[in-house]
PDB file of C-alpha atoms and ligand atoms in Angstrom:
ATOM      1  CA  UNK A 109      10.133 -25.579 -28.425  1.00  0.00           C
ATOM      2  CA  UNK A 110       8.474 -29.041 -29.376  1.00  0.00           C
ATOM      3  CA  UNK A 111       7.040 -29.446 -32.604  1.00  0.00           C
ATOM      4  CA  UNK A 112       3.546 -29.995 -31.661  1.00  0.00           C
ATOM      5  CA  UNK A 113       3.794 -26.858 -29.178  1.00  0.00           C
ATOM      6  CA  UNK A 114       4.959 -24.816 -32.267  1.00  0.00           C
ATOM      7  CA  UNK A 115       2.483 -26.218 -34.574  1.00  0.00           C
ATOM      8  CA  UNK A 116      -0.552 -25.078 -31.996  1.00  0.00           C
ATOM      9  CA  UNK A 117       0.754 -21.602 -31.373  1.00  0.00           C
ATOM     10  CA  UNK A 118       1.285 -20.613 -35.396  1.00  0.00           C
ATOM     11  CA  UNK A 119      -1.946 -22.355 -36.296  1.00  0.00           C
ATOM     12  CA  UNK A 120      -5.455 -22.779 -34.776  1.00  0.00           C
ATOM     13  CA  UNK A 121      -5.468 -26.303 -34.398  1.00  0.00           C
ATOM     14  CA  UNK A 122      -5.862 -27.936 -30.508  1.00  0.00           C
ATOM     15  CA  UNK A 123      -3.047 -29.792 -29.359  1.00  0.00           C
ATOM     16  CA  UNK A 124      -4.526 -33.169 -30.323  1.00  0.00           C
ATOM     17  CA  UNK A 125      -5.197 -31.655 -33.718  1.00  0.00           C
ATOM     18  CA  UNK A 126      -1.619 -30.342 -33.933  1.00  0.00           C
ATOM     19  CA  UNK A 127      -0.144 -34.409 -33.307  1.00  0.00           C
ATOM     20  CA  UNK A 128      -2.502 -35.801 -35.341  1.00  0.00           C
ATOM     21  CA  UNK A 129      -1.215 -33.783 -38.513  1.00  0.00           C
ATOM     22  CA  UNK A 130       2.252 -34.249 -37.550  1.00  0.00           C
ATOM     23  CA  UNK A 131       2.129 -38.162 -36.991  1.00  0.00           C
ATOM     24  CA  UNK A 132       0.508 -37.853 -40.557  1.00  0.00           C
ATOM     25  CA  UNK A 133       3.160 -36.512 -41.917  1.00  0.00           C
ATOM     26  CA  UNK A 134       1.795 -32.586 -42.715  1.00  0.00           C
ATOM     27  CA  UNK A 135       4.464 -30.675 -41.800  1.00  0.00           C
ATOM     28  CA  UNK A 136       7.385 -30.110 -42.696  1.00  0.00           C
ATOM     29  CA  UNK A 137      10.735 -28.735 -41.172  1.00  0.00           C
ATOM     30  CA  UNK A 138      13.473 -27.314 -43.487  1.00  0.00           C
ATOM     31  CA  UNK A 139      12.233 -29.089 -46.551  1.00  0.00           C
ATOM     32  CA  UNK A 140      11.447 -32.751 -44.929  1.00  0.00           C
ATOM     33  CA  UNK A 141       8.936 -34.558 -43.428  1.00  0.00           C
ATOM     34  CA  UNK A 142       8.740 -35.036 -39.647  1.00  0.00           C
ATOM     35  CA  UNK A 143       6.425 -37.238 -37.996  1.00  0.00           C
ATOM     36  CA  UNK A 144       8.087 -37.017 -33.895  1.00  0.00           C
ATOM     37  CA  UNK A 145       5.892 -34.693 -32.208  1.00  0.00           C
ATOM     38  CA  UNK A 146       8.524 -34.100 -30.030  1.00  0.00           C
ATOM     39  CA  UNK A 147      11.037 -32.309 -32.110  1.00  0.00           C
ATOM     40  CA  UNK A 148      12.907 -29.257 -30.846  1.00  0.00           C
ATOM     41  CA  UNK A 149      11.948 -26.555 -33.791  1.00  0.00           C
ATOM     42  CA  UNK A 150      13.352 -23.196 -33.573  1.00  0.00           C
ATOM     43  CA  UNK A 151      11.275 -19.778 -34.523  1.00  0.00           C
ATOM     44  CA  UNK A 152      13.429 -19.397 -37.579  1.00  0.00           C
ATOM     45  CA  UNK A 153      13.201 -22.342 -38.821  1.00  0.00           C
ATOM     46  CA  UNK A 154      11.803 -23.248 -41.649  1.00  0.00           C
ATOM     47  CA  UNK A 155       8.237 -24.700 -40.614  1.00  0.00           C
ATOM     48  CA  UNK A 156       5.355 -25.396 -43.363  1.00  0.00           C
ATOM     49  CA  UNK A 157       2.004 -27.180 -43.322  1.00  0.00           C
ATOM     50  CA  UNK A 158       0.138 -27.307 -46.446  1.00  0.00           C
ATOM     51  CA  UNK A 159       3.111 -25.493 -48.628  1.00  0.00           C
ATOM     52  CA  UNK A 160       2.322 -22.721 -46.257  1.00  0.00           C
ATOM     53  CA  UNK A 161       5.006 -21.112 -43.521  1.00  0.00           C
ATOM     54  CA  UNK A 162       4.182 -21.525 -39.933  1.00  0.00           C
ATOM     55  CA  UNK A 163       4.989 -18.567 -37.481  1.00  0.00           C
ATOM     56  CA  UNK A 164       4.770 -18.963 -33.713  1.00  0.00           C
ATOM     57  CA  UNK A 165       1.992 -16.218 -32.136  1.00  0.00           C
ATOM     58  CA  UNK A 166       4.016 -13.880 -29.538  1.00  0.00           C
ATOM     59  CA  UNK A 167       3.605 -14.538 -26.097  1.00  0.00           C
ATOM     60  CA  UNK A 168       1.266 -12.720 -23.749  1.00  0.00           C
ATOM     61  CA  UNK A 169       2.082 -11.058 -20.393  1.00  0.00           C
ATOM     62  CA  UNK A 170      -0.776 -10.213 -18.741  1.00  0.00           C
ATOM     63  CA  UNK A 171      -1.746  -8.836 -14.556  1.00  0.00           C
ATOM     64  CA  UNK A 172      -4.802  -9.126 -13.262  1.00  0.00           C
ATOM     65  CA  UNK A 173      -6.233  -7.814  -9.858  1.00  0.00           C
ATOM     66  CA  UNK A 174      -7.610 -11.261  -8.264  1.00  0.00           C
ATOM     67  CA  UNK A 175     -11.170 -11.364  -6.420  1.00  0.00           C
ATOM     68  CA  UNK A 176     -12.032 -13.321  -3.549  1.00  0.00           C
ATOM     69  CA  UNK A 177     -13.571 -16.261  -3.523  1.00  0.00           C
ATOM     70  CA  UNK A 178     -12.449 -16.678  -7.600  1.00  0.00           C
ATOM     71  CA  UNK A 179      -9.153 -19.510  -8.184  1.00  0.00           C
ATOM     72  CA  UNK A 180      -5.899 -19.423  -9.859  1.00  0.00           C
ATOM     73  CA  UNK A 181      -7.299 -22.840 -12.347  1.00  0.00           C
ATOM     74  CA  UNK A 182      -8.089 -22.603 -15.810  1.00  0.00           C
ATOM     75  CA  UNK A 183     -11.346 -24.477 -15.398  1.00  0.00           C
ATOM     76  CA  UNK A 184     -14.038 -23.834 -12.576  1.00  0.00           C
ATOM     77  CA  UNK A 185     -13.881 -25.811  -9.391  1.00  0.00           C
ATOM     78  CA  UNK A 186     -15.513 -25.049  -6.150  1.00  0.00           C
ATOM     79  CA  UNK A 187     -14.848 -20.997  -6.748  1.00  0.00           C
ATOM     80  CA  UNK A 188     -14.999 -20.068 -10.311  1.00  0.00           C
ATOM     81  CA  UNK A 189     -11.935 -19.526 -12.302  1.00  0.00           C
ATOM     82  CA  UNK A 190     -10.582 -16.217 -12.108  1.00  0.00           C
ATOM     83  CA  UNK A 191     -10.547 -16.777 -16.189  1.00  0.00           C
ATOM     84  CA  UNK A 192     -14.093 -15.713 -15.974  1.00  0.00           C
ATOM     85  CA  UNK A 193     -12.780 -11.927 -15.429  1.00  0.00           C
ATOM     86  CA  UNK A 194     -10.487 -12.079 -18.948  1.00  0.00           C
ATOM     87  CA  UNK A 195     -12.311 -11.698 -21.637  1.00  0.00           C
ATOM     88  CA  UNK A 196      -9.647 -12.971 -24.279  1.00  0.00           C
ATOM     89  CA  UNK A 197      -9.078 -15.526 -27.158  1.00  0.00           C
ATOM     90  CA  UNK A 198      -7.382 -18.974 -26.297  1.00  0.00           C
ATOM     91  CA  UNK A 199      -7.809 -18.705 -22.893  1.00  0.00           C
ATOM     92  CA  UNK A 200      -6.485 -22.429 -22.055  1.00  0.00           C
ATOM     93  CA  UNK A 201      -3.042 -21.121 -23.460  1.00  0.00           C
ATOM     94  CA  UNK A 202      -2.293 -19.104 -20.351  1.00  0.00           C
ATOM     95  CA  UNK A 203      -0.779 -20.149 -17.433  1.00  0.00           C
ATOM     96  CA  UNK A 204      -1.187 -18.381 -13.760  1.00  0.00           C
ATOM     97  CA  UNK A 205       2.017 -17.297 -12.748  1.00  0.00           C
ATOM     98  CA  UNK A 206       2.483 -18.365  -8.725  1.00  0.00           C
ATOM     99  CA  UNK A 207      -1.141 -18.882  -7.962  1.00  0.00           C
ATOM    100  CA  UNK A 208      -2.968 -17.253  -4.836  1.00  0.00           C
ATOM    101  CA  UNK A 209      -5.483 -19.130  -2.754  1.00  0.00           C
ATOM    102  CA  UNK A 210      -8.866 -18.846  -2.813  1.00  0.00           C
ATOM    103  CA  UNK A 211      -9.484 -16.428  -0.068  1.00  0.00           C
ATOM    104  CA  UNK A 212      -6.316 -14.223  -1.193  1.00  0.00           C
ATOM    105  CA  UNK A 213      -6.946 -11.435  -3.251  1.00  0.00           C
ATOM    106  CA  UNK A 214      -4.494  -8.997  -5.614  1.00  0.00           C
ATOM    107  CA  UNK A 215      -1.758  -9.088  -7.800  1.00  0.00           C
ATOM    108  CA  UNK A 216      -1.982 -12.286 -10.409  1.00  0.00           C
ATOM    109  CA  UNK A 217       0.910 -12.683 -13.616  1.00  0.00           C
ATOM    110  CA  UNK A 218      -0.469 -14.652 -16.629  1.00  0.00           C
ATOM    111  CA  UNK A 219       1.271 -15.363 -19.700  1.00  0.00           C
ATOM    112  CA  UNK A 220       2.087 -18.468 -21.963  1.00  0.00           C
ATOM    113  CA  UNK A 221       5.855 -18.024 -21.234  1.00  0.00           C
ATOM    114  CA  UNK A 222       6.870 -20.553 -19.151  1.00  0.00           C
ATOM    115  CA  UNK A 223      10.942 -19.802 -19.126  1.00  0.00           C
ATOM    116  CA  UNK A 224       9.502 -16.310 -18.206  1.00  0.00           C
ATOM    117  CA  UNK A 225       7.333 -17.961 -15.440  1.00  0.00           C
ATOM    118  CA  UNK A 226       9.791 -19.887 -14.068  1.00  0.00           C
ATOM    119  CA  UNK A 227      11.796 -16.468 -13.499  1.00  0.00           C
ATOM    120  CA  UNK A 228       8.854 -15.434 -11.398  1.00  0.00           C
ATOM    121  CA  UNK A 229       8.681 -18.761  -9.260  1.00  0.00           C
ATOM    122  CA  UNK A 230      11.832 -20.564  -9.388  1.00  0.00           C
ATOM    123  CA  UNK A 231      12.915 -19.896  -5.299  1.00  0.00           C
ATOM    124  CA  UNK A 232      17.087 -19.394  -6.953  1.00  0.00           C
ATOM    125  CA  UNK A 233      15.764 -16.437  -8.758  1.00  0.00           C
ATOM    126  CA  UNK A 234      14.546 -14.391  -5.479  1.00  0.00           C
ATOM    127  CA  UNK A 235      12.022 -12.531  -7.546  1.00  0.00           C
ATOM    128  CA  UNK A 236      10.365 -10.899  -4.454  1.00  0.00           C
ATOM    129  CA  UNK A 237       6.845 -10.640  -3.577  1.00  0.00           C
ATOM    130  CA  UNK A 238       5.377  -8.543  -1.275  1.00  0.00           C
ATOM    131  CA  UNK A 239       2.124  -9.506   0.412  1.00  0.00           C
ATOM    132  CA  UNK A 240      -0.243  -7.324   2.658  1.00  0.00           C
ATOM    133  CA  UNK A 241      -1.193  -9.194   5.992  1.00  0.00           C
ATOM    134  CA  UNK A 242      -3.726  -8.663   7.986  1.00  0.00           C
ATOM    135  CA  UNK A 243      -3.657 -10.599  11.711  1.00  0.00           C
ATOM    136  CA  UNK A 244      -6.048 -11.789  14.050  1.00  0.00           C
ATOM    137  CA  UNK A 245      -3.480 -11.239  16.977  1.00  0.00           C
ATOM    138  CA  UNK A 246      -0.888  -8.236  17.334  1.00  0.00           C
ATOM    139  CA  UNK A 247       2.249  -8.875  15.740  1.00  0.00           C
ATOM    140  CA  UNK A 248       5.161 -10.790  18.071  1.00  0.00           C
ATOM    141  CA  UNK A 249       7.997  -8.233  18.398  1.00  0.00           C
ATOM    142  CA  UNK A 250      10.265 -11.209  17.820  1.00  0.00           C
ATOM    143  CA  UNK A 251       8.608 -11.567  14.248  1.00  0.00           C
ATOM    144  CA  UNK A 252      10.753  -9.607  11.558  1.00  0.00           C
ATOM    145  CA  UNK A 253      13.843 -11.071  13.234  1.00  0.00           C
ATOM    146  CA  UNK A 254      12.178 -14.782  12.971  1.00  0.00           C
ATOM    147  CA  UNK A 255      11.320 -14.406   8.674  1.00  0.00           C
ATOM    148  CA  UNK A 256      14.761 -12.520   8.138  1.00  0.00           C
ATOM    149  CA  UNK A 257      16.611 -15.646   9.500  1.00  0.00           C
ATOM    150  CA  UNK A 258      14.423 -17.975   8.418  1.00  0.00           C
ATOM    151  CA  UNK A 259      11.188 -20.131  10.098  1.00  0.00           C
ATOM    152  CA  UNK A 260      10.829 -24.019   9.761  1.00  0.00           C
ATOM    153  CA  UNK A 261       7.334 -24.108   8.379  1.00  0.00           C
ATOM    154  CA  UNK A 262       5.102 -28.031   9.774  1.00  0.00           C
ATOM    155  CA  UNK A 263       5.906 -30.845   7.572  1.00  0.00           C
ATOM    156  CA  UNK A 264       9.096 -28.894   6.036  1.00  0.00           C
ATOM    157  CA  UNK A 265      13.004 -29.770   6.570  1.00  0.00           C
ATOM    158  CA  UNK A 266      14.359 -26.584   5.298  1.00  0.00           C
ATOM    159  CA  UNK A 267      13.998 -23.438   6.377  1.00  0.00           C
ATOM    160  CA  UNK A 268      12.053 -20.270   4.654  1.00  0.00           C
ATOM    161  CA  UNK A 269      14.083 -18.572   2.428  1.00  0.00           C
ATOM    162  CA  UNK A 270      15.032 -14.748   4.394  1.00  0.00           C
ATOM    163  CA  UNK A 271      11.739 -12.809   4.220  1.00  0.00           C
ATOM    164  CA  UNK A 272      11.406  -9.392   5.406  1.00  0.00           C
ATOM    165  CA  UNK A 273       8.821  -7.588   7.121  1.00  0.00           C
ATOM    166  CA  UNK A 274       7.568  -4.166   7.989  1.00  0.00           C
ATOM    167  CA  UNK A 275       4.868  -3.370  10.582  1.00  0.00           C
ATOM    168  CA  UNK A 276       2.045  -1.116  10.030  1.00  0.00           C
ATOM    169  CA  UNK A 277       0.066  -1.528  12.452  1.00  0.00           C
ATOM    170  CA  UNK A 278      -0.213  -4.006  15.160  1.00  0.00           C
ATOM    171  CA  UNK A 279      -2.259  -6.197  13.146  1.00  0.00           C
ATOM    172  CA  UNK A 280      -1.381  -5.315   9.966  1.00  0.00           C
ATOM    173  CA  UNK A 281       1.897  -6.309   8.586  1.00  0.00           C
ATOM    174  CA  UNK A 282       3.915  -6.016   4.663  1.00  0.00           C
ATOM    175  CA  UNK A 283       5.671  -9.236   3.859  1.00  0.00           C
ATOM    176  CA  UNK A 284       7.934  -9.768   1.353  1.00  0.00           C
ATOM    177  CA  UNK A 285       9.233 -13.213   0.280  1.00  0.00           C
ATOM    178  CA  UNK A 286      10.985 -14.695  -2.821  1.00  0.00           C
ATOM    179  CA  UNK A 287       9.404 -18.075  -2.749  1.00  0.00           C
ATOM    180  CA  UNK A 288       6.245 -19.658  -3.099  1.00  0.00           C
ATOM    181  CA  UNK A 289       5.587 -22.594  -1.157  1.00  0.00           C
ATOM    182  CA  UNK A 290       2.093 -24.166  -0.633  1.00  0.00           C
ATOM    183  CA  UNK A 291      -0.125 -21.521   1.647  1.00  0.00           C
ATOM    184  CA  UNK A 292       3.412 -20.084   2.615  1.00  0.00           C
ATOM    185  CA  UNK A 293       2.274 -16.878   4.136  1.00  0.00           C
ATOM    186  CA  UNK A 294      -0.420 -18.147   6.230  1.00  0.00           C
ATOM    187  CA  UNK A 295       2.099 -21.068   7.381  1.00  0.00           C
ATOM    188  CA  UNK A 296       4.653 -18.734   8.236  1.00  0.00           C
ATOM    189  CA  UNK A 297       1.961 -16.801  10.510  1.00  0.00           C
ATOM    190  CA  UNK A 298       0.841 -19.909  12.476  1.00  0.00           C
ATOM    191  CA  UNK A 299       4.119 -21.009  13.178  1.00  0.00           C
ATOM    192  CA  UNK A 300       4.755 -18.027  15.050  1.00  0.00           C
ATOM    193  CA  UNK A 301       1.279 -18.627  16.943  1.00  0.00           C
ATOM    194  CA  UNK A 302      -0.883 -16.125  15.023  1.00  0.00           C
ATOM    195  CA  UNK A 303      -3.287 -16.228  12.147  1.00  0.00           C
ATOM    196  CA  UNK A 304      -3.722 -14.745   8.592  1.00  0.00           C
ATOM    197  CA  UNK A 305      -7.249 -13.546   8.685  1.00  0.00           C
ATOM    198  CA  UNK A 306      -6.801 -11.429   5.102  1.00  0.00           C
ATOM    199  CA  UNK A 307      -3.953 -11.584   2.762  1.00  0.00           C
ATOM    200  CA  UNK A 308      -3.277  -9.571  -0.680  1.00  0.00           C
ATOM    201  CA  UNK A 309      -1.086  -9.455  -2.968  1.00  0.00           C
ATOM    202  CA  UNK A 310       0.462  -6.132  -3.966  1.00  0.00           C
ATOM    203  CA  UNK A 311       3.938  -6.363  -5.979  1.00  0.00           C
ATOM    204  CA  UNK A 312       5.727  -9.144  -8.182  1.00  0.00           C
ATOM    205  CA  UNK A 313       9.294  -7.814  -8.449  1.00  0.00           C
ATOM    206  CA  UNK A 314       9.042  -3.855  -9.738  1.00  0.00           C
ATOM    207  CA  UNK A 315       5.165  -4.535 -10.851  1.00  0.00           C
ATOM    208  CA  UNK A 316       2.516  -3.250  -8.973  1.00  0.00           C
ATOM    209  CA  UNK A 317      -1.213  -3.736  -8.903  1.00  0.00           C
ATOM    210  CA  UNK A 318      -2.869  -1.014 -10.812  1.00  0.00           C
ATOM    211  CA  UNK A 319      -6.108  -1.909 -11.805  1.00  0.00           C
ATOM    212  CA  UNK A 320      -9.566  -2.399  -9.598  1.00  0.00           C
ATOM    213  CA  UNK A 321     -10.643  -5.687  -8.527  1.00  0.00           C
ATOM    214  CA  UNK A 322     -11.577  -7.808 -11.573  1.00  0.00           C
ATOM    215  CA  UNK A 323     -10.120  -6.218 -13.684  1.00  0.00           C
ATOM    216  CA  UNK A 324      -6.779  -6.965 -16.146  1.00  0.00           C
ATOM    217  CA  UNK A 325      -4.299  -5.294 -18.636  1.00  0.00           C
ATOM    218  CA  UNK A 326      -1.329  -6.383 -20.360  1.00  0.00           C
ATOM    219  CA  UNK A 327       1.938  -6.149 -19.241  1.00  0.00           C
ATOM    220  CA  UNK A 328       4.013  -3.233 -21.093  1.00  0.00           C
ATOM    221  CA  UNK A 329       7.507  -4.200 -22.463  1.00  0.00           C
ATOM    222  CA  UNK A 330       9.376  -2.282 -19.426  1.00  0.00           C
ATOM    223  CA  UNK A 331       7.384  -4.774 -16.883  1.00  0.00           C
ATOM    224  CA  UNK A 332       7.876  -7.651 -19.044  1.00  0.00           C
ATOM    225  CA  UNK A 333      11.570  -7.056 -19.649  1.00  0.00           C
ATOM    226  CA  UNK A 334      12.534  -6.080 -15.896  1.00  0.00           C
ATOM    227  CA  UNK A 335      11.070  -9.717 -14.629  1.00  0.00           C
ATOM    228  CA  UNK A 336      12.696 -12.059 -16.975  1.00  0.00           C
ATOM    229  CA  UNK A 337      15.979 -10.134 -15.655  1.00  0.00           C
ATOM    230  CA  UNK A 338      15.014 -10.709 -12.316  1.00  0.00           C
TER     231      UNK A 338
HETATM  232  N1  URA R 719       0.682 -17.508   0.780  1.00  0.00           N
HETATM  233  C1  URA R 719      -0.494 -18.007   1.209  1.00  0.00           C
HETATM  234  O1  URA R 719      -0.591 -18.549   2.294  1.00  0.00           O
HETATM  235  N2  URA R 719      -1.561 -17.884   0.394  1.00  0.00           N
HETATM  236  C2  URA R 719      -1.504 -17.249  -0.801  1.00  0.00           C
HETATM  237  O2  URA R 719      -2.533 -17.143  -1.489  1.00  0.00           O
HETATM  238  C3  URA R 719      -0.282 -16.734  -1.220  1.00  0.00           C
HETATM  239  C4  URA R 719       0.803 -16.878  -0.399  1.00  0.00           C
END
């Protein structure tokens, strides 16, 4: 990881903190001086400020169960941030993991892991997601085989990625998809003439929502370890 990035997560300086004192030359990395912020330091190596040895803070996995109206931003915007619900230190570490749109509500990752992350979101990894639908029209019988081969969404060249669905009732539907494209499910919908009218999250890989609506836990080392092998 960069220097600076290392410097803020074994200390509690702010980023701008953390490149001010190494551009003054306070740290040091195996016994010299370095001043380029944007070093690549190792967790064993040998980093000091002040005589005394730095040591990255482990990352944090967390899931949260998503509100309405609340949004997948660190700061509040139109909808407050869904931050407000996590009552936890150095919140502007964390990340969202594949956000969900205002409206949506469910299953949310969070961590300050961003190879982990991108294990989540990268579309090559097909981590799969599986999304409760509801419809305002009854489901087109032509549907599942439409996702499973793959739907040219408006203003795309490529198509969707396979997706697969399974029909509960005639206006309620289970997607599952392994990408994440802007407002994907509700895009898919309309371009088979129908409309998302509620949409929830339920599963990210082999983790499933658990918890009541506003509330959050952390991750346990099975969950954690079974997505970054995704
Ligand atoms: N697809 C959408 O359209 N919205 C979401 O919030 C998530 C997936």
């Amino acid at each position: 990881m960069r220097l600076d990035k290392f410097v803020c997560k074994s200390t509690a300086l702010t980023k701008e903190q953390a490149i001010a004192a190494i551009i003054d030359g306070e740290i040091m990395v195996n016994g010299g001086v370095i001043t380029d912020t944007a070093t690549q330091v190792h967790e064993n190596n040998d980093v000091r400020r002040a005589g005394a040895r730095l040591y990255p803070r482990p990352f944090r996995y967390l899931l949260m169960h998503k509100p309405a109206q609340t949004i997948c931003s660190n700061i509040d915007e139109v909808y407050p941030s869904l931050f407000n619900y996590i009552d936890i230190e150095r919140p502007q570490e964390l990340h969202i993991v594949g956000r969900l749109d205002a409206d949506t509500t469910g299953l949310v990752l969070i961590t300050d892991d961003g190879r982990w992350s991108f294990n989540i979101t990268s579309p090559n990894k097909l981590c799969p997601k599986v999304y409760r639908v509801k419809l305002r029209q009854p489901i087109d019988e032509n549907a599942k085989q439409l996702f499973a081969q793959g739907i040219k969404l408006q203003g795309e060249t490529q198509l969707t990625a396979p997706a697969s669905l399974a029909i509960i009732d005639e206006k309620q539907v289970l997607l599952t998809i392994t990408e994440g494209k802007f407002h994907q499910v509700k895009r898919m919908f309309a371009s088979i003439g129908n409309k998302v009218v509620g949409l929830h999250r339920e599963t990210i890989g082999d983790v499933t929502l658990d918890v009541s609506e506003g509330q959050w836990r952390y991750l346990t080392s099975d969950e954690i370890k079974a997505l970054r092998q995704q």
